[in-house]
PDB file of C-alpha atoms in Angstrom:
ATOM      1  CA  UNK A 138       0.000   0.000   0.000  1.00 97.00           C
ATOM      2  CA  UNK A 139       2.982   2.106   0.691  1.00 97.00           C
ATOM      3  CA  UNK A 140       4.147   2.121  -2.844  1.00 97.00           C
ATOM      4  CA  UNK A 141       1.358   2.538  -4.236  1.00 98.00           C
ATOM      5  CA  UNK A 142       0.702   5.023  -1.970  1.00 98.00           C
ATOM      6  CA  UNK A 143       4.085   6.871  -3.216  1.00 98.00           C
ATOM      7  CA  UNK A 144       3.200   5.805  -6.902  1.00 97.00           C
ATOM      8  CA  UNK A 145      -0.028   7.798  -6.959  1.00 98.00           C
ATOM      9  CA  UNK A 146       1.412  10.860  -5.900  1.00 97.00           C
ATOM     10  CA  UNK A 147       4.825  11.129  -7.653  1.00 96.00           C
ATOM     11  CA  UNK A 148       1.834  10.847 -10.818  1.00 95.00           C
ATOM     12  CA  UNK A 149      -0.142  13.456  -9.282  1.00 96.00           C
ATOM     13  CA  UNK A 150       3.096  15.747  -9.087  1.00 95.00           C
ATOM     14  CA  UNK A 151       4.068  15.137 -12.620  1.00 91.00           C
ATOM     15  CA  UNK A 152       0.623  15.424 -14.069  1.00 92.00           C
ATOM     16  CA  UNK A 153       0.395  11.809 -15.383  1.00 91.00           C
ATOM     17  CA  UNK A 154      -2.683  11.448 -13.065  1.00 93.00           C
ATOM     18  CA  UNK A 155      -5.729  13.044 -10.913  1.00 94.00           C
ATOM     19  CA  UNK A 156      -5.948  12.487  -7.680  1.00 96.00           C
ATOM     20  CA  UNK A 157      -7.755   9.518  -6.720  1.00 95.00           C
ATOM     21  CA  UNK A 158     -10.064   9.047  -3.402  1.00 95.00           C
ATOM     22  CA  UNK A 159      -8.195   6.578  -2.753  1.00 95.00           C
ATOM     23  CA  UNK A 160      -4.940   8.450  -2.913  1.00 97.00           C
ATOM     24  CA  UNK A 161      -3.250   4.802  -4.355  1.00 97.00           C
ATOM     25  CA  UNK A 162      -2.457   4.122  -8.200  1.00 97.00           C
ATOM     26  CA  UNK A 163      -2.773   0.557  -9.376  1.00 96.00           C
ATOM     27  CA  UNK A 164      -3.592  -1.086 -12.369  1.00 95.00           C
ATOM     28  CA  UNK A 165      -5.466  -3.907 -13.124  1.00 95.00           C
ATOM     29  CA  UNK A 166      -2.282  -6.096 -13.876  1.00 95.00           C
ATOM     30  CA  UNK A 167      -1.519  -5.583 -10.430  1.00 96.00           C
ATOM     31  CA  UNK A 168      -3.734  -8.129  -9.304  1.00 95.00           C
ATOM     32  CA  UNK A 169      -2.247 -10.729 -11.604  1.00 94.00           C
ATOM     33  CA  UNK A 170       0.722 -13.274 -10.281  1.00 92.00           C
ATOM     34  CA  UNK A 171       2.282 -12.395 -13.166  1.00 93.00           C
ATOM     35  CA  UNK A 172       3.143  -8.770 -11.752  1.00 95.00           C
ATOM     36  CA  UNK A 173       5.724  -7.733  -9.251  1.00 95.00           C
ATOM     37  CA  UNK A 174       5.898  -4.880  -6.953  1.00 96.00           C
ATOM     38  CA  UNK A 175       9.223  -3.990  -6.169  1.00 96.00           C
ATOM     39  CA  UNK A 176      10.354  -1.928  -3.403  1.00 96.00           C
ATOM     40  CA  UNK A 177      13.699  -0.235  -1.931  1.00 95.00           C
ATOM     41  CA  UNK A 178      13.051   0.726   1.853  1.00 95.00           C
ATOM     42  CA  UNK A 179      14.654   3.128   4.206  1.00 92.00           C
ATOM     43  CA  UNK A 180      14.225   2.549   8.573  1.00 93.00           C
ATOM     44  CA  UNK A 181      10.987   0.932   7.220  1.00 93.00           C
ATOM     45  CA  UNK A 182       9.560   3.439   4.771  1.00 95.00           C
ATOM     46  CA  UNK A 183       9.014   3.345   1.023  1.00 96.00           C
ATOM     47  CA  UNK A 184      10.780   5.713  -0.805  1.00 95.00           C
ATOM     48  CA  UNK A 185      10.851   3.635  -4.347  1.00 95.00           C
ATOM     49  CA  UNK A 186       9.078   1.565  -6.127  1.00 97.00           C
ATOM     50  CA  UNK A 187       8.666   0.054 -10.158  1.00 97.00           C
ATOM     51  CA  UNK A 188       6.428  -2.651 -10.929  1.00 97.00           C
ATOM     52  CA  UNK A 189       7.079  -5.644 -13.360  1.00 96.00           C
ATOM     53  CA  UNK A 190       4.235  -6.359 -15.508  1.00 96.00           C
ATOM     54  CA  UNK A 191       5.235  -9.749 -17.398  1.00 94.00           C
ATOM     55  CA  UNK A 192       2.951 -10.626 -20.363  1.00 92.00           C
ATOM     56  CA  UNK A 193      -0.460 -11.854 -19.257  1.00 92.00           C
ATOM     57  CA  UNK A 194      -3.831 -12.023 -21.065  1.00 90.00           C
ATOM     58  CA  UNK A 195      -4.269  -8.991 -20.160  1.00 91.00           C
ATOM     59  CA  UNK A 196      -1.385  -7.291 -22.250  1.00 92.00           C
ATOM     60  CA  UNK A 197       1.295  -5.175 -21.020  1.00 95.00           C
ATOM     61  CA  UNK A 198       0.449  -1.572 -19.843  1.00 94.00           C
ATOM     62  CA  UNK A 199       2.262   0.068 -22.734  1.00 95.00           C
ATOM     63  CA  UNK A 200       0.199  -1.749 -25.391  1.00 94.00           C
ATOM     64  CA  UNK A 201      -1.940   1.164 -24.613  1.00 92.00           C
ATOM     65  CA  UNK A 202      -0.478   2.761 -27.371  1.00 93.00           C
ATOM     66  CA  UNK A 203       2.999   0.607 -28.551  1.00 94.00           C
ATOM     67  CA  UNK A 204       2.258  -2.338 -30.735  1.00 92.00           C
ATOM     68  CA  UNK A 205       4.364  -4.801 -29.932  1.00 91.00           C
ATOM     69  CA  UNK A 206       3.511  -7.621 -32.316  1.00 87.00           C
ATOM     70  CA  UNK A 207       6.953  -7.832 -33.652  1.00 86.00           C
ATOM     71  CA  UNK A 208       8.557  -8.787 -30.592  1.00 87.00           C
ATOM     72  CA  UNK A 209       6.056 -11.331 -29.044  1.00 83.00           C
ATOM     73  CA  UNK A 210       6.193 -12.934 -32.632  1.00 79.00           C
ATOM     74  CA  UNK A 211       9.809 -14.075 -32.122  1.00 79.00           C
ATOM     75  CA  UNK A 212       8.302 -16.143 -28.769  1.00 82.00           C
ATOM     76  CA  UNK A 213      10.637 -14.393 -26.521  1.00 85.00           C
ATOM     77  CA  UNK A 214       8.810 -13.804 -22.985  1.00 90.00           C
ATOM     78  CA  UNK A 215       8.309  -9.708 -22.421  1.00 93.00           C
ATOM     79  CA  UNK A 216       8.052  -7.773 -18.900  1.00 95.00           C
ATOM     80  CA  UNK A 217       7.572  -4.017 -18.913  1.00 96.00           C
ATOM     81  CA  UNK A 218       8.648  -1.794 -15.979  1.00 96.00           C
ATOM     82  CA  UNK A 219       5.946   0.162 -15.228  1.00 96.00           C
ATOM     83  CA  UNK A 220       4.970   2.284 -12.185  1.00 96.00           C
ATOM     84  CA  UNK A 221       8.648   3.425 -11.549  1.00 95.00           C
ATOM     85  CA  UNK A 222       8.053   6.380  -8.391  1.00 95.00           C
ATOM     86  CA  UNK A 223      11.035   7.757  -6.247  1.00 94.00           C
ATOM     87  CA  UNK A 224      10.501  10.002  -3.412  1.00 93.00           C
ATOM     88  CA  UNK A 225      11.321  13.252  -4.268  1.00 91.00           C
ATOM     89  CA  UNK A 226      13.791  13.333  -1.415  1.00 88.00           C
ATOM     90  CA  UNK A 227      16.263  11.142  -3.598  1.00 87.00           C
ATOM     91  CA  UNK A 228      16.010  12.303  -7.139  1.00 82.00           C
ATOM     92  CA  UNK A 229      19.096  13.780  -8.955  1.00 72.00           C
ATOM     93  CA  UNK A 230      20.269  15.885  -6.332  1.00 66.00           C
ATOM     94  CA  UNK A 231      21.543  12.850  -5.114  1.00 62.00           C
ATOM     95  CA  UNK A 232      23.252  11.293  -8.082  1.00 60.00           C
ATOM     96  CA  UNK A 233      20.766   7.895  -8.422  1.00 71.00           C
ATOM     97  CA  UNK A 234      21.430   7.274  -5.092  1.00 83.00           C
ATOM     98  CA  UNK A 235      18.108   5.029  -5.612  1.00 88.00           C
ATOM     99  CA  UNK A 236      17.590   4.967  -9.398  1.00 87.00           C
ATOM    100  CA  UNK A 237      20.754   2.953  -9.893  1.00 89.00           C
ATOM    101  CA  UNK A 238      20.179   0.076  -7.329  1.00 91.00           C
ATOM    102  CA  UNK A 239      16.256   0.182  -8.006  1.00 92.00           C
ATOM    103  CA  UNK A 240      17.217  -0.826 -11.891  1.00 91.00           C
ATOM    104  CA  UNK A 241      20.311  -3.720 -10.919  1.00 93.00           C
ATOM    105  CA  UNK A 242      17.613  -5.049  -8.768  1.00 95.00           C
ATOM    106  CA  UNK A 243      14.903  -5.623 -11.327  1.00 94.00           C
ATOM    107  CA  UNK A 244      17.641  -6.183 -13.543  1.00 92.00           C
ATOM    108  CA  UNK A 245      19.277  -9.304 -11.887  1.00 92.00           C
ATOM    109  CA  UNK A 246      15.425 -10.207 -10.759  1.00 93.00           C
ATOM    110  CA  UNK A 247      13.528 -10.257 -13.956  1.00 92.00           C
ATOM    111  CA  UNK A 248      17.014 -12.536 -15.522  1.00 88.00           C
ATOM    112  CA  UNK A 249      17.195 -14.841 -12.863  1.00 87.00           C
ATOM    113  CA  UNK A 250      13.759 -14.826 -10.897  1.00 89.00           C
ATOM    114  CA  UNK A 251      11.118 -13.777 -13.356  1.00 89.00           C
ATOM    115  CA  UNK A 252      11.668 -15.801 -16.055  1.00 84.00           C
ATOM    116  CA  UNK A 253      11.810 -12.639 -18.623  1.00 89.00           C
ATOM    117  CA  UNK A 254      14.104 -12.394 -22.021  1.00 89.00           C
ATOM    118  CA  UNK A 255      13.224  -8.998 -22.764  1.00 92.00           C
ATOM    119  CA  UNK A 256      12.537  -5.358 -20.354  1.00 95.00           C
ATOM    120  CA  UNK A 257      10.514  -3.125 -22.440  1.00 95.00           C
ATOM    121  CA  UNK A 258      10.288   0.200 -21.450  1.00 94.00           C
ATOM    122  CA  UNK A 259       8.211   3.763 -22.280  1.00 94.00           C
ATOM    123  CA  UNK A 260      10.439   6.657 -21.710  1.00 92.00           C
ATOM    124  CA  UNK A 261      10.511  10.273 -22.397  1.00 92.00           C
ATOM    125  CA  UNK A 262      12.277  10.573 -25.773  1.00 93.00           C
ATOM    126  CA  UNK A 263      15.017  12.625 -24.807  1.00 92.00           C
ATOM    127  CA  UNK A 264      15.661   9.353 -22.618  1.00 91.00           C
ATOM    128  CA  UNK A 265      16.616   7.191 -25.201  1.00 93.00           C
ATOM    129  CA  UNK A 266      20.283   7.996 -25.410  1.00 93.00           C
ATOM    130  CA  UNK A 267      20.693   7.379 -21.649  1.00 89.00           C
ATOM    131  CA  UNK A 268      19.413   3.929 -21.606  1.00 89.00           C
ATOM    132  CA  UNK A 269      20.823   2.943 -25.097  1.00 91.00           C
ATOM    133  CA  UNK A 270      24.475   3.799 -23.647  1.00 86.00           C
ATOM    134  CA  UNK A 271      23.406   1.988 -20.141  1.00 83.00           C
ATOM    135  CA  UNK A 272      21.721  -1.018 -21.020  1.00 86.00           C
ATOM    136  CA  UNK A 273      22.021  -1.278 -25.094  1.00 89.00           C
ATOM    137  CA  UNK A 274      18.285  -0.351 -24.853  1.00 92.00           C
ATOM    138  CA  UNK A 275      17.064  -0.096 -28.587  1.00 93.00           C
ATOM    139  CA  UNK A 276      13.863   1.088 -30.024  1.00 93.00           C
ATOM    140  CA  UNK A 277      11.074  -1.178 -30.465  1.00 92.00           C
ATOM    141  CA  UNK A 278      10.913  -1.789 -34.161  1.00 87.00           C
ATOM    142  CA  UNK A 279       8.382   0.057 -35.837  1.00 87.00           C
ATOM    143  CA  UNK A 280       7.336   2.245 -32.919  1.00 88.00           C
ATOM    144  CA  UNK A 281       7.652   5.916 -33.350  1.00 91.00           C
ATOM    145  CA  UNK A 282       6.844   8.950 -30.306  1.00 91.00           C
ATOM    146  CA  UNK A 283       3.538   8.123 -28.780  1.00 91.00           C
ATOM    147  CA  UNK A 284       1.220  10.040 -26.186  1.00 91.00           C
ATOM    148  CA  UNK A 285       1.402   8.085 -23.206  1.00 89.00           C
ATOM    149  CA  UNK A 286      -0.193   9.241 -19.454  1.00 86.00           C
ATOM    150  CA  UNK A 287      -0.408  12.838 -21.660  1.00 86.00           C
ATOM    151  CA  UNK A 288       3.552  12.742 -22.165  1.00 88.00           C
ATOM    152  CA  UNK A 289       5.397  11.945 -25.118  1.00 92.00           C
ATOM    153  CA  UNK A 290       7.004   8.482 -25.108  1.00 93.00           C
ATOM    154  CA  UNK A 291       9.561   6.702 -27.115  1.00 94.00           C
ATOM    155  CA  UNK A 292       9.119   2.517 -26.319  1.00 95.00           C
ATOM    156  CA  UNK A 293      12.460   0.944 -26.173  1.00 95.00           C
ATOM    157  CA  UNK A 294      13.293  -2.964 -25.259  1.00 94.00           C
ATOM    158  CA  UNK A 295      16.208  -4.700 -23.336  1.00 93.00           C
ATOM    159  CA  UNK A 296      17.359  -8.043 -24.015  1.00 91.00           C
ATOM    160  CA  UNK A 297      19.006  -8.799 -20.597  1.00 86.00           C
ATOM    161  CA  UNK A 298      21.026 -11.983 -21.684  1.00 84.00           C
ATOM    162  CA  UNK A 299      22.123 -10.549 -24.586  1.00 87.00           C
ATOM    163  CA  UNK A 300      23.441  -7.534 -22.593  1.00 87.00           C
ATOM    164  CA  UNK A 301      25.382  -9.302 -20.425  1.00 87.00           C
ATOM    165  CA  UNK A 302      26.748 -11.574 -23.191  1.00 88.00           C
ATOM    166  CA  UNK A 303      28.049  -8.565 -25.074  1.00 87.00           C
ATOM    167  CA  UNK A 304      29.532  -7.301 -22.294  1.00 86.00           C
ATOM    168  CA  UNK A 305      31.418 -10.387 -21.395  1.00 88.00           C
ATOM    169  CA  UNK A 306      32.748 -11.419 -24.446  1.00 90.00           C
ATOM    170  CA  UNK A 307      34.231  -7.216 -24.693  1.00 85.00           C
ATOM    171  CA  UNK A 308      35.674  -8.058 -21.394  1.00 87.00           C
ATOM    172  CA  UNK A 309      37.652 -10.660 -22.410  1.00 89.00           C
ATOM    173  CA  UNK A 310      38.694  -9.381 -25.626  1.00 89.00           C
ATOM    174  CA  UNK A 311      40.331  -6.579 -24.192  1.00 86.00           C
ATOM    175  CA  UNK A 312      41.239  -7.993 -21.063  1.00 86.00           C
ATOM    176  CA  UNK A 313      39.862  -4.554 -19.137  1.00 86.00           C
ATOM    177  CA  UNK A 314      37.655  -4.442 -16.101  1.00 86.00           C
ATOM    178  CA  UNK A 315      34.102  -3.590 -17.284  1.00 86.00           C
ATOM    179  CA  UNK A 316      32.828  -1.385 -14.077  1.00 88.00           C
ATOM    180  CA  UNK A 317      28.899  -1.959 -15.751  1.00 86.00           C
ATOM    181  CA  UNK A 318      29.228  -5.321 -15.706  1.00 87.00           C
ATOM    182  CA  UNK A 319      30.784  -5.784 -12.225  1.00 90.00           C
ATOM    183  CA  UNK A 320      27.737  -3.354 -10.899  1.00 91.00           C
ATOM    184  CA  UNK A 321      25.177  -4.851 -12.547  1.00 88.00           C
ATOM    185  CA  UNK A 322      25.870  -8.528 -13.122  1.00 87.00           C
ATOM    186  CA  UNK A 323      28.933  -9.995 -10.304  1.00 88.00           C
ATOM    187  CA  UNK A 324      29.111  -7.621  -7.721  1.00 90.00           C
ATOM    188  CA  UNK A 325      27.076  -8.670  -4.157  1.00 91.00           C
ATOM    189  CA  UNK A 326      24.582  -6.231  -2.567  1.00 92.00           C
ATOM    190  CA  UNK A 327      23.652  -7.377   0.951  1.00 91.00           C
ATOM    191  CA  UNK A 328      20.387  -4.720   1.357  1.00 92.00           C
ATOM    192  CA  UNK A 329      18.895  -7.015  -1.965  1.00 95.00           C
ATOM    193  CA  UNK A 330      16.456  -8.884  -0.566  1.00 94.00           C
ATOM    194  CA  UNK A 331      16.062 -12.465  -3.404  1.00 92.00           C
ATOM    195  CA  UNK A 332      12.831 -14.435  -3.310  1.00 88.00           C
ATOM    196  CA  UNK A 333      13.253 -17.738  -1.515  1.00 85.00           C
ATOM    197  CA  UNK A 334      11.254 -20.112  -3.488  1.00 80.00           C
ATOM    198  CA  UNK A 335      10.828 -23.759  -5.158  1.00 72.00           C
ATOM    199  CA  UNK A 336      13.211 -24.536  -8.275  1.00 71.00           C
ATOM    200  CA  UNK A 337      11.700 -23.702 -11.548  1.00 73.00           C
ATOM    201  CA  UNK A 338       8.759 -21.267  -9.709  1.00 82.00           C
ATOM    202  CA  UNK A 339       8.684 -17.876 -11.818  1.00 86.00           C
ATOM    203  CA  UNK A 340       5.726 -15.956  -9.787  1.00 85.00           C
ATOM    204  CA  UNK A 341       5.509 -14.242  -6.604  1.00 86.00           C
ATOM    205  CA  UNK A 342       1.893 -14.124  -5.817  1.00 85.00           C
ATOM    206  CA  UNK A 343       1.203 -11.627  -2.631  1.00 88.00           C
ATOM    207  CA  UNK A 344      -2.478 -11.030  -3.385  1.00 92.00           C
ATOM    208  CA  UNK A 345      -4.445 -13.293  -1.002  1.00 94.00           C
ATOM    209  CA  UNK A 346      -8.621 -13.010  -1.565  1.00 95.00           C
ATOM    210  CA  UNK A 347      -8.326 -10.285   1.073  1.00 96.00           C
ATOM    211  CA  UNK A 348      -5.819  -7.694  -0.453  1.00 96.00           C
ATOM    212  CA  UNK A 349      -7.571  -8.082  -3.506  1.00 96.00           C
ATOM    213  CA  UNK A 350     -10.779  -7.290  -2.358  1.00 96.00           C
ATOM    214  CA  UNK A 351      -8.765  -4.305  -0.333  1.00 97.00           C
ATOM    215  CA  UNK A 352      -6.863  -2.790  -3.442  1.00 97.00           C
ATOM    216  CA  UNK A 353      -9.565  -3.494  -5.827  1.00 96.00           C
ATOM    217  CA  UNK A 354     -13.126  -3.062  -4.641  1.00 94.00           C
ATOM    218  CA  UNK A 355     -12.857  -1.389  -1.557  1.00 95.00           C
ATOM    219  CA  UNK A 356     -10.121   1.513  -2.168  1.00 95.00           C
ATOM    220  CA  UNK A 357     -10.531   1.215  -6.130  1.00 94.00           C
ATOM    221  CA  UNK A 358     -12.906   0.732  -8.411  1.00 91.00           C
ATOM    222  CA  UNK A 359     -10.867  -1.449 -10.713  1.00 92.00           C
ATOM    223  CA  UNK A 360     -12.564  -4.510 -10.629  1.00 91.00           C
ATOM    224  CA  UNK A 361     -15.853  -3.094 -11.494  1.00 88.00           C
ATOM    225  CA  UNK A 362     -15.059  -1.490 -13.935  1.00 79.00           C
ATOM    226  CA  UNK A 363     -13.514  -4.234 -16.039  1.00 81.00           C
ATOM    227  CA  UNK A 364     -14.168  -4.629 -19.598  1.00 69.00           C
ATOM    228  CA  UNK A 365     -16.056  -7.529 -21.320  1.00 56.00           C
ATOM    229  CA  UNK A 366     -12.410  -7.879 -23.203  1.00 53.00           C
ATOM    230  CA  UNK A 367     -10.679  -7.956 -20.017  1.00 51.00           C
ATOM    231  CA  UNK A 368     -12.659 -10.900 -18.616  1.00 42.00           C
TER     232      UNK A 368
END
Protein backbone atom coordinates (compact mmCIF):
# COMPACT_ATOMS: atom_id res chain seq x y z
CA UNK A 1 0.00 0.00 0.00
CA UNK A 2 2.98 2.11 0.69
CA UNK A 3 4.15 2.12 -2.84
CA UNK A 4 1.36 2.54 -4.24
CA UNK A 5 0.70 5.02 -1.97
CA UNK A 6 4.09 6.87 -3.22
CA UNK A 7 3.20 5.80 -6.90
CA UNK A 8 -0.03 7.80 -6.96
CA UNK A 9 1.41 10.86 -5.90
CA UNK A 10 4.83 11.13 -7.65
CA UNK A 11 1.83 10.85 -10.82
CA UNK A 12 -0.14 13.46 -9.28
CA UNK A 13 3.10 15.75 -9.09
CA UNK A 14 4.07 15.14 -12.62
CA UNK A 15 0.62 15.42 -14.07
CA UNK A 16 0.40 11.81 -15.38
CA UNK A 17 -2.68 11.45 -13.07
CA UNK A 18 -5.73 13.04 -10.91
CA UNK A 19 -5.95 12.49 -7.68
CA UNK A 20 -7.75 9.52 -6.72
CA UNK A 21 -10.06 9.05 -3.40
CA UNK A 22 -8.20 6.58 -2.75
CA UNK A 23 -4.94 8.45 -2.91
CA UNK A 24 -3.25 4.80 -4.36
CA UNK A 25 -2.46 4.12 -8.20
CA UNK A 26 -2.77 0.56 -9.38
CA UNK A 27 -3.59 -1.09 -12.37
CA UNK A 28 -5.47 -3.91 -13.12
CA UNK A 29 -2.28 -6.10 -13.88
CA UNK A 30 -1.52 -5.58 -10.43
CA UNK A 31 -3.73 -8.13 -9.30
CA UNK A 32 -2.25 -10.73 -11.60
CA UNK A 33 0.72 -13.27 -10.28
CA UNK A 34 2.28 -12.39 -13.17
CA UNK A 35 3.14 -8.77 -11.75
CA UNK A 36 5.72 -7.73 -9.25
CA UNK A 37 5.90 -4.88 -6.95
CA UNK A 38 9.22 -3.99 -6.17
CA UNK A 39 10.35 -1.93 -3.40
CA UNK A 40 13.70 -0.24 -1.93
CA UNK A 41 13.05 0.73 1.85
CA UNK A 42 14.65 3.13 4.21
CA UNK A 43 14.22 2.55 8.57
CA UNK A 44 10.99 0.93 7.22
CA UNK A 45 9.56 3.44 4.77
CA UNK A 46 9.01 3.35 1.02
CA UNK A 47 10.78 5.71 -0.80
CA UNK A 48 10.85 3.63 -4.35
CA UNK A 49 9.08 1.57 -6.13
CA UNK A 50 8.67 0.05 -10.16
CA UNK A 51 6.43 -2.65 -10.93
CA UNK A 52 7.08 -5.64 -13.36
CA UNK A 53 4.24 -6.36 -15.51
CA UNK A 54 5.23 -9.75 -17.40
CA UNK A 55 2.95 -10.63 -20.36
CA UNK A 56 -0.46 -11.85 -19.26
CA UNK A 57 -3.83 -12.02 -21.07
CA UNK A 58 -4.27 -8.99 -20.16
CA UNK A 59 -1.38 -7.29 -22.25
CA UNK A 60 1.29 -5.18 -21.02
CA UNK A 61 0.45 -1.57 -19.84
CA UNK A 62 2.26 0.07 -22.73
CA UNK A 63 0.20 -1.75 -25.39
CA UNK A 64 -1.94 1.16 -24.61
CA UNK A 65 -0.48 2.76 -27.37
CA UNK A 66 3.00 0.61 -28.55
CA UNK A 67 2.26 -2.34 -30.73
CA UNK A 68 4.36 -4.80 -29.93
CA UNK A 69 3.51 -7.62 -32.32
CA UNK A 70 6.95 -7.83 -33.65
CA UNK A 71 8.56 -8.79 -30.59
CA UNK A 72 6.06 -11.33 -29.04
CA UNK A 73 6.19 -12.93 -32.63
CA UNK A 74 9.81 -14.08 -32.12
CA UNK A 75 8.30 -16.14 -28.77
CA UNK A 76 10.64 -14.39 -26.52
CA UNK A 77 8.81 -13.80 -22.98
CA UNK A 78 8.31 -9.71 -22.42
CA UNK A 79 8.05 -7.77 -18.90
CA UNK A 80 7.57 -4.02 -18.91
CA UNK A 81 8.65 -1.79 -15.98
CA UNK A 82 5.95 0.16 -15.23
CA UNK A 83 4.97 2.28 -12.18
CA UNK A 84 8.65 3.43 -11.55
CA UNK A 85 8.05 6.38 -8.39
CA UNK A 86 11.04 7.76 -6.25
CA UNK A 87 10.50 10.00 -3.41
CA UNK A 88 11.32 13.25 -4.27
CA UNK A 89 13.79 13.33 -1.42
CA UNK A 90 16.26 11.14 -3.60
CA UNK A 91 16.01 12.30 -7.14
CA UNK A 92 19.10 13.78 -8.96
CA UNK A 93 20.27 15.88 -6.33
CA UNK A 94 21.54 12.85 -5.11
CA UNK A 95 23.25 11.29 -8.08
CA UNK A 96 20.77 7.89 -8.42
CA UNK A 97 21.43 7.27 -5.09
CA UNK A 98 18.11 5.03 -5.61
CA UNK A 99 17.59 4.97 -9.40
CA UNK A 100 20.75 2.95 -9.89
CA UNK A 101 20.18 0.08 -7.33
CA UNK A 102 16.26 0.18 -8.01
CA UNK A 103 17.22 -0.83 -11.89
CA UNK A 104 20.31 -3.72 -10.92
CA UNK A 105 17.61 -5.05 -8.77
CA UNK A 106 14.90 -5.62 -11.33
CA UNK A 107 17.64 -6.18 -13.54
CA UNK A 108 19.28 -9.30 -11.89
CA UNK A 109 15.43 -10.21 -10.76
CA UNK A 110 13.53 -10.26 -13.96
CA UNK A 111 17.01 -12.54 -15.52
CA UNK A 112 17.20 -14.84 -12.86
CA UNK A 113 13.76 -14.83 -10.90
CA UNK A 114 11.12 -13.78 -13.36
CA UNK A 115 11.67 -15.80 -16.06
CA UNK A 116 11.81 -12.64 -18.62
CA UNK A 117 14.10 -12.39 -22.02
CA UNK A 118 13.22 -9.00 -22.76
CA UNK A 119 12.54 -5.36 -20.35
CA UNK A 120 10.51 -3.13 -22.44
CA UNK A 121 10.29 0.20 -21.45
CA UNK A 122 8.21 3.76 -22.28
CA UNK A 123 10.44 6.66 -21.71
CA UNK A 124 10.51 10.27 -22.40
CA UNK A 125 12.28 10.57 -25.77
CA UNK A 126 15.02 12.62 -24.81
CA UNK A 127 15.66 9.35 -22.62
CA UNK A 128 16.62 7.19 -25.20
CA UNK A 129 20.28 8.00 -25.41
CA UNK A 130 20.69 7.38 -21.65
CA UNK A 131 19.41 3.93 -21.61
CA UNK A 132 20.82 2.94 -25.10
CA UNK A 133 24.48 3.80 -23.65
CA UNK A 134 23.41 1.99 -20.14
CA UNK A 135 21.72 -1.02 -21.02
CA UNK A 136 22.02 -1.28 -25.09
CA UNK A 137 18.29 -0.35 -24.85
CA UNK A 138 17.06 -0.10 -28.59
CA UNK A 139 13.86 1.09 -30.02
CA UNK A 140 11.07 -1.18 -30.47
CA UNK A 141 10.91 -1.79 -34.16
CA UNK A 142 8.38 0.06 -35.84
CA UNK A 143 7.34 2.24 -32.92
CA UNK A 144 7.65 5.92 -33.35
CA UNK A 145 6.84 8.95 -30.31
CA UNK A 146 3.54 8.12 -28.78
CA UNK A 147 1.22 10.04 -26.19
CA UNK A 148 1.40 8.09 -23.21
CA UNK A 149 -0.19 9.24 -19.45
CA UNK A 150 -0.41 12.84 -21.66
CA UNK A 151 3.55 12.74 -22.16
CA UNK A 152 5.40 11.95 -25.12
CA UNK A 153 7.00 8.48 -25.11
CA UNK A 154 9.56 6.70 -27.11
CA UNK A 155 9.12 2.52 -26.32
CA UNK A 156 12.46 0.94 -26.17
CA UNK A 157 13.29 -2.96 -25.26
CA UNK A 158 16.21 -4.70 -23.34
CA UNK A 159 17.36 -8.04 -24.02
CA UNK A 160 19.01 -8.80 -20.60
CA UNK A 161 21.03 -11.98 -21.68
CA UNK A 162 22.12 -10.55 -24.59
CA UNK A 163 23.44 -7.53 -22.59
CA UNK A 164 25.38 -9.30 -20.43
CA UNK A 165 26.75 -11.57 -23.19
CA UNK A 166 28.05 -8.57 -25.07
CA UNK A 167 29.53 -7.30 -22.29
CA UNK A 168 31.42 -10.39 -21.39
CA UNK A 169 32.75 -11.42 -24.45
CA UNK A 170 34.23 -7.22 -24.69
CA UNK A 171 35.67 -8.06 -21.39
CA UNK A 172 37.65 -10.66 -22.41
CA UNK A 173 38.69 -9.38 -25.63
CA UNK A 174 40.33 -6.58 -24.19
CA UNK A 175 41.24 -7.99 -21.06
CA UNK A 176 39.86 -4.55 -19.14
CA UNK A 177 37.66 -4.44 -16.10
CA UNK A 178 34.10 -3.59 -17.28
CA UNK A 179 32.83 -1.38 -14.08
CA UNK A 180 28.90 -1.96 -15.75
CA UNK A 181 29.23 -5.32 -15.71
CA UNK A 182 30.78 -5.78 -12.22
CA UNK A 183 27.74 -3.35 -10.90
CA UNK A 184 25.18 -4.85 -12.55
CA UNK A 185 25.87 -8.53 -13.12
CA UNK A 186 28.93 -10.00 -10.30
CA UNK A 187 29.11 -7.62 -7.72
CA UNK A 188 27.08 -8.67 -4.16
CA UNK A 189 24.58 -6.23 -2.57
CA UNK A 190 23.65 -7.38 0.95
CA UNK A 191 20.39 -4.72 1.36
CA UNK A 192 18.90 -7.01 -1.96
CA UNK A 193 16.46 -8.88 -0.57
CA UNK A 194 16.06 -12.46 -3.40
CA UNK A 195 12.83 -14.43 -3.31
CA UNK A 196 13.25 -17.74 -1.51
CA UNK A 197 11.25 -20.11 -3.49
CA UNK A 198 10.83 -23.76 -5.16
CA UNK A 199 13.21 -24.54 -8.28
CA UNK A 200 11.70 -23.70 -11.55
CA UNK A 201 8.76 -21.27 -9.71
CA UNK A 202 8.68 -17.88 -11.82
CA UNK A 203 5.73 -15.96 -9.79
CA UNK A 204 5.51 -14.24 -6.60
CA UNK A 205 1.89 -14.12 -5.82
CA UNK A 206 1.20 -11.63 -2.63
CA UNK A 207 -2.48 -11.03 -3.38
CA UNK A 208 -4.44 -13.29 -1.00
CA UNK A 209 -8.62 -13.01 -1.57
CA UNK A 210 -8.33 -10.29 1.07
CA UNK A 211 -5.82 -7.69 -0.45
CA UNK A 212 -7.57 -8.08 -3.51
CA UNK A 213 -10.78 -7.29 -2.36
CA UNK A 214 -8.77 -4.30 -0.33
CA UNK A 215 -6.86 -2.79 -3.44
CA UNK A 216 -9.56 -3.49 -5.83
CA UNK A 217 -13.13 -3.06 -4.64
CA UNK A 218 -12.86 -1.39 -1.56
CA UNK A 219 -10.12 1.51 -2.17
CA UNK A 220 -10.53 1.21 -6.13
CA UNK A 221 -12.91 0.73 -8.41
CA UNK A 222 -10.87 -1.45 -10.71
CA UNK A 223 -12.56 -4.51 -10.63
CA UNK A 224 -15.85 -3.09 -11.49
CA UNK A 225 -15.06 -1.49 -13.94
CA UNK A 226 -13.51 -4.23 -16.04
CA UNK A 227 -14.17 -4.63 -19.60
CA UNK A 228 -16.06 -7.53 -21.32
CA UNK A 229 -12.41 -7.88 -23.20
CA UNK A 230 -10.68 -7.96 -20.02
CA UNK A 231 -12.66 -10.90 -18.62
Amino acid sequence: EAAYRLLHDVYVEAGFIEPQPSGMRLLLQHALPTTSTLVAKLDGRVVATVSLVRDNPLGLPMEKVFDLSRLRSNGERLVEISSLAIHPAFRRQFGGVLLMPLFNYLFRYSRDFFGVDRLMLSIYPRHQDFYAALFDAEPVPGSSVETYLGAPASAMSIDTREWVRVHRARRDALGTVDTWLRYFDELPFVAFVFPQRAFRKINDPVMTPGTLRYFFRQKTSLFANVSAKAH
